[in-house]
Amino acid sequence: MQQNQQVHYARSGRVGVITVDYPPVNAVGHGVRSGLLAALETGLADADADILLLTCAGRTFMAGADIREFGKPAAPPTLPEVIARFDASAKPIVAAIHGTALGGGLEVALACHVRVALRGAKLGLPEVKLGLLPGAGGTQRLPRLVGPAKALDMILSGDPVSAEEALALGLVDAVEDGGSALEAGLRVAGRVLAEGWSTRPVSARNDRIAGTDPALFAQRRADLARRLPHLFSPHRIVDAVEAAVTLPFAEGTARERALFLQCMESPQRAGLIHAFFAEREVAKVPGLPADTATRDVRSVGVVGAGTMGGGIAMCFANAGIPVVLLDSAAESLDRGVAAIRRNYEATARKGRLTAAQVEERMALIRPAVSYADLADADLVVEAAFESMEVKRTIFQTLDRTCKPGTILATNTSTLDVDAIAAATGRPQDVLGMHFFSPANVMRLLEVVRGAKTADGVLATVMGLARRIGKVGVAVGVCYGFVGNRILHQRGREAMALVEEGASPAQVDRVLTEFGFPLGHFSMTDLAGIDVGWRIREERRKAGDPEAQAPNWLDALAERGRYGQKTGAGVYRYEPGSRTPIPDLEVDAVIAEDRRRRGVTPRPVSDEEVRERCLYVMVNEAAKILEEGIAARPVDIDAIWLHGYGFPAHRGGLLFWADQEGLGKIVAAVERYDRDIGGPQWRPSALLQQCAAHGRPIAC
Ligand code: T1G
């Protein structure tokens, strides 16, 4: 049969070698599927090949089905068809795994008869993260190798296991050190022939599933009903693995396929795959050539050793980049360094860092009190108090101190990056790097492009974002940039709903039922009510005409109720607990606020809460697109997915808006514009146009 350029066949001694070569990750698309079949047929027909070896070129074994083909008709041969032919092969097949064998890639390896992994390789079935389940035999073969309980753990978490753990589990038959996957595969193929290793197909092995207690599945279903009632595919995964245990292989495989197709049709699959690609798409900034020259970033400075500065310093240390952490006050510096150590030691206690790694990372962070220590840094991130005067002074000092070419970034969340850049003689080297608290945890990084920021500076920081494990999204300059500007509108509506008669707990419940991990007010308690209160007080003292009149949150802050950090805020918290408990004292404060405003509370429906909190976000997002503050809808989707916990199974704010229906949203926005008014309800022209022409906005 004709081979193709994505899969090759060659013989090495008595071994027929099948090599997949489809960069960047050997995704199993139509070309690979066809090529695998052709190469298998060639190998089976090769009289001088006693055994076959499946290996991959490039940096990894097959990393799964080609996600870009989802939602389109599957061109034959389907992956299950290919896998069935491997399973039934008259000649034993060894799979040699390196890099990441994931999803359909691992499923092909499971249909082989022997598996060898290079040390450092990872093996997993991450389909659940895409709203799917392993649809090419994974739910039927994995339990036959590692047992149904461990198979459920792996498939429900979607997390890979190391080569060593795979060996211990029985997922692979050997782990090899050194050399290439091809070399390891040839060694093992030789041993299989010489030592007579078992080459029984996995599909025919039943010892690991025999006698499984049915209670296992009942227990997993109960756990999922409690933890993930809103997700679709995890529950189908339990059904599929149960079929592996209760049905003959062929029937179990048919059941798996039916369940897989149900997941494929689910809107959650569409949402999760949109979220998968969104995270990668935003790294490509429109109008910024991929070959834009970038600057080396070998060392970094951070100005400000507070919560944000410390977290930012950790981001770079975690990536192995030396950091000078500067604070003008020695005691603040000591406190900041101690907080960083506490963070690392807490991670070590959870087993995610060794003590040696803690020391390695601490050694990368050098405390300093003099700006002179930043002179040679390639990048400096300022994370000082949110005051324009303070920041301009810092940037003037950095401008005088740092070597030419140093990139100067501000972590400001509300101030004008162009005004900060204007304090220096190098505005082309200035931009915003807006981290989200806790900076060492949250993946979002808004990269705020100033009017004069050079392309090379933007490209450097976008590449650096990926290097430190962040999802970098390029945004323009406006109050709150993109994420907080949208959050600000949701907050305004959430506050108004409570003033009108809803309770904070009702608003939060509607948002958590939608899929947010925290409601608006629980999140406020986590971030600290005092943060917003101080900014509002600053604007009121400055006589800012835009400043908001004091509200019931300010009243709580004035009572010292800052949120979790003080054990009470919008909710109260038992010592050591983060569980929000409604508090009658807060109800009284809200009632007093209503009386002061002359408001008679009214019943507010959950539907009104949902519409006013979510549609105002969509409307603001559309305005942000109109203004060019975000270049594409996918940028806004990625920002809310990775900065604010927008439920990934809904794809992203604007992806979800299309699924919700723009006509429905626009009609509601226009109604609230009439009934409530205010800038937040002025309908976005772009949103109205998309709705009027039946055009999606997340295009
Ligand atoms: N299909 C298509 N493209 C893929 C892909 C895939 N499975 N995986 C990665 N890419 C692209 C990605 O979009 C990017 O493209 C480039 O490869 C490098 O990826 C039947 C149904 C493998 C750990 O879920 O987890 O099999 O932006 O930037 O950081 O049961 O990619 O360069 O144009 O992420 O080194 C199951 C998903 C599929 C694995 C590498 N498999 N991929 O990470 O590089 S469903 C997955 C990953 C399935 C079967 C079911 C990661 C990676 P571009 P990258 P990386």
PDB file of N, CA, C and O in Angstrom, residues 323-367:
ATOM      1  N   VAL A 323      16.583  36.873  39.935  1.00  0.00           N
ATOM      2  CA  VAL A 323      15.765  38.059  40.194  1.00  0.00           C
ATOM      3  C   VAL A 323      16.407  38.897  41.286  1.00  0.00           C
ATOM      4  O   VAL A 323      16.822  38.352  42.320  1.00  0.00           O
ATOM      5  N   VAL A 324      16.486  40.197  41.082  1.00  0.00           N
ATOM      6  CA  VAL A 324      16.847  41.115  42.173  1.00  0.00           C
ATOM      7  C   VAL A 324      15.538  41.723  42.660  1.00  0.00           C
ATOM      8  O   VAL A 324      14.811  42.351  41.887  1.00  0.00           O
ATOM      9  N   LEU A 325      15.222  41.476  43.936  1.00  0.00           N
ATOM     10  CA  LEU A 325      13.975  41.994  44.505  1.00  0.00           C
ATOM     11  C   LEU A 325      14.318  43.213  45.339  1.00  0.00           C
ATOM     12  O   LEU A 325      15.027  43.111  46.342  1.00  0.00           O
ATOM     13  N   LEU A 326      13.825  44.368  44.895  1.00  0.00           N
ATOM     14  CA  LEU A 326      14.228  45.616  45.536  1.00  0.00           C
ATOM     15  C   LEU A 326      13.079  46.218  46.337  1.00  0.00           C
ATOM     16  O   LEU A 326      11.929  46.213  45.891  1.00  0.00           O
ATOM     17  N   ASP A 327      13.399  46.677  47.542  1.00  0.00           N
ATOM     18  CA  ASP A 327      12.434  47.479  48.284  1.00  0.00           C
ATOM     19  C   ASP A 327      13.231  48.505  49.078  1.00  0.00           C
ATOM     20  O   ASP A 327      14.266  48.163  49.654  1.00  0.00           O
ATOM     21  N   SER A 328      12.739  49.732  49.073  1.00  0.00           N
ATOM     22  CA  SER A 328      13.530  50.789  49.730  1.00  0.00           C
ATOM     23  C   SER A 328      13.563  50.592  51.242  1.00  0.00           C
ATOM     24  O   SER A 328      14.498  51.004  51.915  1.00  0.00           O
ATOM     25  N   ALA A 329      12.530  49.899  51.789  1.00  0.00           N
ATOM     26  CA  ALA A 329      12.512  49.720  53.250  1.00  0.00           C
ATOM     27  C   ALA A 329      12.987  48.312  53.580  1.00  0.00           C
ATOM     28  O   ALA A 329      12.403  47.323  53.125  1.00  0.00           O
ATOM     29  N   ALA A 330      14.033  48.227  54.362  1.00  0.00           N
ATOM     30  CA  ALA A 330      14.651  46.926  54.677  1.00  0.00           C
ATOM     31  C   ALA A 330      13.644  45.981  55.323  1.00  0.00           C
ATOM     32  O   ALA A 330      13.584  44.794  54.989  1.00  0.00           O
ATOM     33  N   GLU A 331      12.791  46.536  56.212  1.00  0.00           N
ATOM     34  CA  GLU A 331      11.875  45.604  56.897  1.00  0.00           C
ATOM     35  C   GLU A 331      10.815  45.078  55.925  1.00  0.00           C
ATOM     36  O   GLU A 331      10.395  43.928  56.005  1.00  0.00           O
ATOM     37  N   SER A 332      10.408  45.892  54.954  1.00  0.00           N
ATOM     38  CA  SER A 332       9.456  45.386  53.930  1.00  0.00           C
ATOM     39  C   SER A 332      10.125  44.294  53.116  1.00  0.00           C
ATOM     40  O   SER A 332       9.520  43.290  52.769  1.00  0.00           O
ATOM     41  N   LEU A 333      11.404  44.525  52.821  1.00  0.00           N
ATOM     42  CA  LEU A 333      12.149  43.545  52.042  1.00  0.00           C
ATOM     43  C   LEU A 333      12.242  42.227  52.806  1.00  0.00           C
ATOM     44  O   LEU A 333      11.952  41.160  52.266  1.00  0.00           O
ATOM     45  N   ASP A 334      12.574  42.314  54.072  1.00  0.00           N
ATOM     46  CA  ASP A 334      12.678  41.090  54.887  1.00  0.00           C
ATOM     47  C   ASP A 334      11.329  40.371  54.924  1.00  0.00           C
ATOM     48  O   ASP A 334      11.245  39.151  54.762  1.00  0.00           O
ATOM     49  N   ARG A 335      10.268  41.156  55.122  1.00  0.00           N
ATOM     50  CA  ARG A 335       8.924  40.551  55.176  1.00  0.00           C
ATOM     51  C   ARG A 335       8.594  39.869  53.849  1.00  0.00           C
ATOM     52  O   ARG A 335       8.062  38.775  53.796  1.00  0.00           O
ATOM     53  N   GLY A 336       8.968  40.539  52.759  1.00  0.00           N
ATOM     54  CA  GLY A 336       8.657  39.979  51.436  1.00  0.00           C
ATOM     55  C   GLY A 336       9.401  38.689  51.175  1.00  0.00           C
ATOM     56  O   GLY A 336       8.829  37.713  50.695  1.00  0.00           O
ATOM     57  N   VAL A 337      10.674  38.678  51.538  1.00  0.00           N
ATOM     58  CA  VAL A 337      11.481  37.471  51.304  1.00  0.00           C
ATOM     59  C   VAL A 337      10.969  36.333  52.183  1.00  0.00           C
ATOM     60  O   VAL A 337      10.843  35.191  51.742  1.00  0.00           O
ATOM     61  N   ALA A 338      10.592  36.671  53.401  1.00  0.00           N
ATOM     62  CA  ALA A 338      10.065  35.637  54.316  1.00  0.00           C
ATOM     63  C   ALA A 338       8.760  35.064  53.754  1.00  0.00           C
ATOM     64  O   ALA A 338       8.520  33.852  53.817  1.00  0.00           O
ATOM     65  N   ALA A 339       7.951  35.932  53.171  1.00  0.00           N
ATOM     66  CA  ALA A 339       6.674  35.456  52.599  1.00  0.00           C
ATOM     67  C   ALA A 339       6.928  34.521  51.426  1.00  0.00           C
ATOM     68  O   ALA A 339       6.259  33.501  51.261  1.00  0.00           O
ATOM     69  N   ILE A 340       7.930  34.842  50.629  1.00  0.00           N
ATOM     70  CA  ILE A 340       8.276  33.976  49.491  1.00  0.00           C
ATOM     71  C   ILE A 340       8.720  32.607  50.003  1.00  0.00           C
ATOM     72  O   ILE A 340       8.257  31.568  49.528  1.00  0.00           O
ATOM     73  N   ARG A 341       9.576  32.629  51.015  1.00  0.00           N
ATOM     74  CA  ARG A 341      10.045  31.342  51.566  1.00  0.00           C
ATOM     75  C   ARG A 341       8.870  30.535  52.108  1.00  0.00           C
ATOM     76  O   ARG A 341       8.744  29.343  51.871  1.00  0.00           O
ATOM     77  N   ARG A 342       7.960  31.218  52.801  1.00  0.00           N
ATOM     78  CA  ARG A 342       6.778  30.522  53.342  1.00  0.00           C
ATOM     79  C   ARG A 342       5.976  29.871  52.220  1.00  0.00           C
ATOM     80  O   ARG A 342       5.533  28.727  52.309  1.00  0.00           O
ATOM     81  N   ASN A 343       5.824  30.607  51.123  1.00  0.00           N
ATOM     82  CA  ASN A 343       5.075  30.062  49.976  1.00  0.00           C
ATOM     83  C   ASN A 343       5.728  28.795  49.438  1.00  0.00           C
ATOM     84  O   ASN A 343       5.081  27.785  49.221  1.00  0.00           O
ATOM     85  N   TYR A 344       7.046  28.874  49.250  1.00  0.00           N
ATOM     86  CA  TYR A 344       7.759  27.704  48.710  1.00  0.00           C
ATOM     87  C   TYR A 344       7.691  26.533  49.688  1.00  0.00           C
ATOM     88  O   TYR A 344       7.490  25.379  49.292  1.00  0.00           O
ATOM     89  N   GLU A 345       7.842  26.837  50.959  1.00  0.00           N
ATOM     90  CA  GLU A 345       7.817  25.729  51.946  1.00  0.00           C
ATOM     91  C   GLU A 345       6.432  25.104  52.023  1.00  0.00           C
ATOM     92  O   GLU A 345       6.293  23.892  52.181  1.00  0.00           O
ATOM     93  N   ALA A 346       5.417  25.908  51.818  1.00  0.00           N
ATOM     94  CA  ALA A 346       4.053  25.339  51.803  1.00  0.00           C
ATOM     95  C   ALA A 346       3.898  24.413  50.600  1.00  0.00           C
ATOM     96  O   ALA A 346       3.323  23.329  50.702  1.00  0.00           O
ATOM     97  N   THR A 347       4.462  24.802  49.471  1.00  0.00           N
ATOM     98  CA  THR A 347       4.415  23.947  48.269  1.00  0.00           C
ATOM     99  C   THR A 347       5.196  22.667  48.495  1.00  0.00           C
ATOM    100  O   THR A 347       4.783  21.575  48.097  1.00  0.00           O
ATOM    101  N   ALA A 348       6.311  22.797  49.185  1.00  0.00           N
ATOM    102  CA  ALA A 348       7.134  21.597  49.470  1.00  0.00           C
ATOM    103  C   ALA A 348       6.380  20.640  50.390  1.00  0.00           C
ATOM    104  O   ALA A 348       6.405  19.427  50.203  1.00  0.00           O
ATOM    105  N   ARG A 349       5.634  21.213  51.334  1.00  0.00           N
ATOM    106  CA  ARG A 349       4.874  20.355  52.255  1.00  0.00           C
ATOM    107  C   ARG A 349       3.817  19.545  51.490  1.00  0.00           C
ATOM    108  O   ARG A 349       3.458  18.446  51.872  1.00  0.00           O
ATOM    109  N   LYS A 350       3.366  20.102  50.368  1.00  0.00           N
ATOM    110  CA  LYS A 350       2.382  19.364  49.556  1.00  0.00           C
ATOM    111  C   LYS A 350       3.069  18.372  48.617  1.00  0.00           C
ATOM    112  O   LYS A 350       2.414  17.734  47.786  1.00  0.00           O
ATOM    113  N   GLY A 351       4.412  18.331  48.688  1.00  0.00           N
ATOM    114  CA  GLY A 351       5.146  17.358  47.868  1.00  0.00           C
ATOM    115  C   GLY A 351       5.396  17.808  46.450  1.00  0.00           C
ATOM    116  O   GLY A 351       5.848  17.046  45.606  1.00  0.00           O
ATOM    117  N   ARG A 352       5.129  19.090  46.181  1.00  0.00           N
ATOM    118  CA  ARG A 352       5.294  19.549  44.794  1.00  0.00           C
ATOM    119  C   ARG A 352       6.664  20.184  44.577  1.00  0.00           C
ATOM    120  O   ARG A 352       7.021  20.571  43.462  1.00  0.00           O
ATOM    121  N   LEU A 353       7.449  20.333  45.638  1.00  0.00           N
ATOM    122  CA  LEU A 353       8.826  20.823  45.528  1.00  0.00           C
ATOM    123  C   LEU A 353       9.651  20.049  46.547  1.00  0.00           C
ATOM    124  O   LEU A 353       9.160  19.711  47.620  1.00  0.00           O
ATOM    125  N   THR A 354      10.909  19.815  46.213  1.00  0.00           N
ATOM    126  CA  THR A 354      11.796  19.230  47.223  1.00  0.00           C
ATOM    127  C   THR A 354      12.431  20.380  48.023  1.00  0.00           C
ATOM    128  O   THR A 354      12.435  21.532  47.576  1.00  0.00           O
ATOM    129  N   ALA A 355      12.990  20.031  49.157  1.00  0.00           N
ATOM    130  CA  ALA A 355      13.655  21.063  49.975  1.00  0.00           C
ATOM    131  C   ALA A 355      14.798  21.693  49.180  1.00  0.00           C
ATOM    132  O   ALA A 355      15.020  22.908  49.235  1.00  0.00           O
ATOM    133  N   ALA A 356      15.476  20.867  48.409  1.00  0.00           N
ATOM    134  CA  ALA A 356      16.598  21.393  47.605  1.00  0.00           C
ATOM    135  C   ALA A 356      16.090  22.392  46.570  1.00  0.00           C
ATOM    136  O   ALA A 356      16.687  23.454  46.340  1.00  0.00           O
ATOM    137  N   GLN A 357      14.944  22.093  45.972  1.00  0.00           N
ATOM    138  CA  GLN A 357      14.391  23.008  44.967  1.00  0.00           C
ATOM    139  C   GLN A 357      13.976  24.326  45.619  1.00  0.00           C
ATOM    140  O   GLN A 357      14.129  25.390  45.038  1.00  0.00           O
ATOM    141  N   VAL A 358      13.473  24.237  46.842  1.00  0.00           N
ATOM    142  CA  VAL A 358      13.124  25.478  47.562  1.00  0.00           C
ATOM    143  C   VAL A 358      14.367  26.343  47.689  1.00  0.00           C
ATOM    144  O   VAL A 358      14.354  27.537  47.364  1.00  0.00           O
ATOM    145  N   GLU A 359      15.457  25.734  48.101  1.00  0.00           N
ATOM    146  CA  GLU A 359      16.704  26.518  48.287  1.00  0.00           C
ATOM    147  C   GLU A 359      17.217  27.043  46.950  1.00  0.00           C
ATOM    148  O   GLU A 359      17.705  28.168  46.859  1.00  0.00           O
ATOM    149  N   GLU A 360      17.099  26.223  45.904  1.00  0.00           N
ATOM    150  CA  GLU A 360      17.550  26.677  44.574  1.00  0.00           C
ATOM    151  C   GLU A 360      16.792  27.934  44.163  1.00  0.00           C
ATOM    152  O   GLU A 360      17.369  28.915  43.688  1.00  0.00           O
ATOM    153  N   ARG A 361      15.492  27.921  44.381  1.00  0.00           N
ATOM    154  CA  ARG A 361      14.674  29.061  43.956  1.00  0.00           C
ATOM    155  C   ARG A 361      14.925  30.283  44.848  1.00  0.00           C
ATOM    156  O   ARG A 361      15.026  31.400  44.366  1.00  0.00           O
ATOM    157  N   MET A 362      15.066  30.036  46.136  1.00  0.00           N
ATOM    158  CA  MET A 362      15.359  31.167  47.023  1.00  0.00           C
ATOM    159  C   MET A 362      16.701  31.789  46.641  1.00  0.00           C
ATOM    160  O   MET A 362      16.865  32.999  46.669  1.00  0.00           O
ATOM    161  N   ALA A 363      17.641  30.943  46.223  1.00  0.00           N
ATOM    162  CA  ALA A 363      18.977  31.461  45.862  1.00  0.00           C
ATOM    163  C   ALA A 363      18.917  32.316  44.603  1.00  0.00           C
ATOM    164  O   ALA A 363      19.768  33.169  44.366  1.00  0.00           O
ATOM    165  N   LEU A 364      17.880  32.111  43.812  1.00  0.00           N
ATOM    166  CA  LEU A 364      17.749  32.909  42.576  1.00  0.00           C
ATOM    167  C   LEU A 364      17.195  34.298  42.865  1.00  0.00           C
ATOM    168  O   LEU A 364      17.208  35.168  42.012  1.00  0.00           O
ATOM    169  N   ILE A 365      16.657  34.491  44.067  1.00  0.00           N
ATOM    170  CA  ILE A 365      16.043  35.789  44.416  1.00  0.00           C
ATOM    171  C   ILE A 365      16.991  36.548  45.341  1.00  0.00           C
ATOM    172  O   ILE A 365      17.220  36.145  46.481  1.00  0.00           O
ATOM    173  N   ARG A 366      17.561  37.634  44.829  1.00  0.00           N
ATOM    174  CA  ARG A 366      18.543  38.384  45.615  1.00  0.00           C
ATOM    175  C   ARG A 366      17.893  39.674  46.136  1.00  0.00           C
ATOM    176  O   ARG A 366      17.501  40.534  45.349  1.00  0.00           O
ATOM    177  N   PRO A 367      17.725  39.838  47.448  1.00  0.00           N
ATOM    178  CA  PRO A 367      17.120  41.052  47.987  1.00  0.00           C
ATOM    179  C   PRO A 367      18.078  42.230  47.803  1.00  0.00           C
ATOM    180  O   PRO A 367      19.295  42.056  47.844  1.00  0.00           O
TER     181      PRO A 367
END
